[in-house]
Every structure is written in C-alpha cells, then in structure tokens.
Short mmCIF file of C-alpha atoms in Angstrom, two decimals:
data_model
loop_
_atom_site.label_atom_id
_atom_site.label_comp_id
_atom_site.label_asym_id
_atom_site.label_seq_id
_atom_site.Cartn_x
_atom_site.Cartn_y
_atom_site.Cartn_z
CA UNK X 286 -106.22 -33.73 52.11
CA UNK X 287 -109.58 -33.93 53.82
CA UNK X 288 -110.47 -37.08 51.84
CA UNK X 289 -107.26 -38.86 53.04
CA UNK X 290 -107.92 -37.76 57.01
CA UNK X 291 -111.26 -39.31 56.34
CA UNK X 292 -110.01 -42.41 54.89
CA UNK X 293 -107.80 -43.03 57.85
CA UNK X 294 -110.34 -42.47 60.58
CA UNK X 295 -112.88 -44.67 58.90
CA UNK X 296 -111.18 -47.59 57.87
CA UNK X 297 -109.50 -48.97 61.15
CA UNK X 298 -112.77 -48.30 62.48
CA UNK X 299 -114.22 -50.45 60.20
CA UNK X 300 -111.38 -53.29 60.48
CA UNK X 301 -112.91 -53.36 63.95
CA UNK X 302 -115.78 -54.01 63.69
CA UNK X 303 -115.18 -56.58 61.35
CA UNK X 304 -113.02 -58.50 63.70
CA UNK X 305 -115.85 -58.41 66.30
CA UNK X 306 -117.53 -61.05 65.29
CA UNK X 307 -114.83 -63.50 64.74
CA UNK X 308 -113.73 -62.87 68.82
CA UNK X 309 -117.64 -63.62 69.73
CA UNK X 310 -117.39 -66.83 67.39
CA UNK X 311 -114.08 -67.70 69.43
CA UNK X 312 -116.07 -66.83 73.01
CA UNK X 313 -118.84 -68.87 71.77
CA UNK X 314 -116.77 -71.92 70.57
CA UNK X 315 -115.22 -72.19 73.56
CA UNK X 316 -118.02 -71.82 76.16
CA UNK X 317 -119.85 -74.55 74.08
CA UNK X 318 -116.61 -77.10 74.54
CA UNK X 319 -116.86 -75.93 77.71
CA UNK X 320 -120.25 -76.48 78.96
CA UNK X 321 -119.95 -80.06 77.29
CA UNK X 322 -117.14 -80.69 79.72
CA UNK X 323 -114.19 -80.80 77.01
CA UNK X 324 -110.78 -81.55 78.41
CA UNK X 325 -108.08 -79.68 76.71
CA UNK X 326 -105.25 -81.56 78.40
CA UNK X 327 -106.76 -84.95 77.04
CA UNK X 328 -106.75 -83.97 73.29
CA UNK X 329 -103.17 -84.28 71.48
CA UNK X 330 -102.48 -80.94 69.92
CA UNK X 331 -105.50 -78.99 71.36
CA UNK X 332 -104.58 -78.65 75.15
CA UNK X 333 -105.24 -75.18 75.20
CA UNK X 334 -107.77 -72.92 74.32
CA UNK X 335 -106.36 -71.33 71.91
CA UNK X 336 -104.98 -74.32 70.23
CA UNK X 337 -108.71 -75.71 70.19
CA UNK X 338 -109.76 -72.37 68.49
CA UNK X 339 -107.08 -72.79 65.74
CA UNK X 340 -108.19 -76.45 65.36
CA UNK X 341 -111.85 -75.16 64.83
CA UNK X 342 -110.65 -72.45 62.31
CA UNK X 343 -109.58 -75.25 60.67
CA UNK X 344 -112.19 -77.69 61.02
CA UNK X 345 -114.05 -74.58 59.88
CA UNK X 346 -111.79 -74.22 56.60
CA UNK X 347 -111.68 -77.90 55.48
CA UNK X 348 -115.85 -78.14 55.79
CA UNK X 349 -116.47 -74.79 53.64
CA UNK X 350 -114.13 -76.70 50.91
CA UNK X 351 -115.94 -79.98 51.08
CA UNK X 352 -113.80 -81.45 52.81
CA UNK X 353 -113.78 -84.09 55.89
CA UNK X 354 -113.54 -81.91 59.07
CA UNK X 355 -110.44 -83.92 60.47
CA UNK X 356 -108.81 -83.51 57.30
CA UNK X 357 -105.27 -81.79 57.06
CA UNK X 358 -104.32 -82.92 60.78
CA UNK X 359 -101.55 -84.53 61.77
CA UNK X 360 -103.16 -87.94 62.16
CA UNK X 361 -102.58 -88.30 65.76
CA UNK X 362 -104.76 -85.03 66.52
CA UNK X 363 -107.20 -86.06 64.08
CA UNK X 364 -107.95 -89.26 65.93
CA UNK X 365 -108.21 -86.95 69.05
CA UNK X 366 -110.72 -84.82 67.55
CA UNK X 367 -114.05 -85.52 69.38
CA UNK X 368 -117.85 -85.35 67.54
CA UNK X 369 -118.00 -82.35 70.10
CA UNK X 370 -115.45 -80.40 68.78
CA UNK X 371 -116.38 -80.53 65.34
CA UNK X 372 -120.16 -79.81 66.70
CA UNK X 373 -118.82 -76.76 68.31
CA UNK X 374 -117.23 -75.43 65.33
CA UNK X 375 -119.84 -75.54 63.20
CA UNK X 376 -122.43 -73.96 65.76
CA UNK X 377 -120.37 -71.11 66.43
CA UNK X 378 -117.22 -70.99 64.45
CA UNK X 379 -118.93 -71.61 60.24
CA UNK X 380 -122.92 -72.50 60.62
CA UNK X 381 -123.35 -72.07 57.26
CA UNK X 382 -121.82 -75.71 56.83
CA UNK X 383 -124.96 -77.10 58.74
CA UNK X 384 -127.30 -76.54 55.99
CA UNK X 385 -128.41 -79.67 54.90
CA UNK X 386 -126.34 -80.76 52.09
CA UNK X 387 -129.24 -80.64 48.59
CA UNK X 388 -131.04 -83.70 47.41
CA UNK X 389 -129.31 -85.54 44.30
CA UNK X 390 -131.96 -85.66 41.73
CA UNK X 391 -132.74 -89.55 41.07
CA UNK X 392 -131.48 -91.15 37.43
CA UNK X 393 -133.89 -91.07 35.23
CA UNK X 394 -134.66 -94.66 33.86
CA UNK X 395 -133.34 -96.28 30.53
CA UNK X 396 -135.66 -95.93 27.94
CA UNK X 397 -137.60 -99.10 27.59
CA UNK X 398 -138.03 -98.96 31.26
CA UNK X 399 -141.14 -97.88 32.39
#
C-alpha cells in the first residue's frame, strides 16, 4: 500500500518537471522570433503564437529525421516559412540539429592511381 501512495506522489511530480523544459523552449522560441521582429499576421498558417510554436515542433521533428525543415507543410506555409523561423527553432526548440553535420571520408583512388 505504501509503495503505491509513493508511486503516485512521485510520478506526476516527475511528469512536471519534465514538461518544464519544453514550456522554457516555447518562451525562448518565441522571444527570439520576437526580438527579430517576426510578424505572425504576415506568415500563412503561423499567425499566432502558438501556431508558430507548433510549426517549430515541427520544423524541430522533420530536422531530427533528416529531413528538410519545411518539409511536411502545406506548400503555401512552407513558402512562408522565413530563414528566421527555422533559426529560432533550432536555437531553442532542437539544438542538437546544429551540430555540424560529420565529414564524408574522401574515395579512396583506383588502384593504378597514385
């Protein structure tokens, strides 16, 4: 009985603090759009700010799979997606995709070639 009255205190506690971070990624991501002067109301799809944070979760999920960060958009937001939104994103929202991306190991030549 104790073990379960345990169980239940700690773990919503600990679903909390988990979700911290991902709120302070959100206030981040939008104060940098901000401070760059981003206009919601001129970006199809993304005139409000929590549209722009779902379009950074997003931009967020296509780059951790390799994929271009407009990818999966309806094509008219993509072509509304600024540099700067994408910048924001991965500053605040997924830094781990700015790691430079490793360098491909040149061919080695045909033999003969010296």
């Amino acid at each position: 009985m104790m073990w379960r009255l345990a169980a239940m205190t700690l773990i919503p506690g600990t679903l909390l603090f988990a979700a911290a971070p991902a709120q302070a990624d959100e206030k981040g991501y939008l104060s940098y759009l901000d401070s760059r002067g981003f206009k919601y109301q001129n970006s199809p799809g993304l005139i409000t700010p929590s549209g722009a944070v779902k379009a950074g979760e997003l931009i967020c999920q296509n780059l951790r799979r390799g994929r271009p960060a407009r990818d999966r958009f309806d094509k008219k937001i993509a072509d509304g997606i600024p540099k700067l939104m994408v910048d924001a994103a991965q500053n605040e929202m997924c830094p781990e995709t700015l790691a430079a991306a490793p360098t491909p190991t040149p061919a080695a030549p045909p033999p003969g070639w010296a």
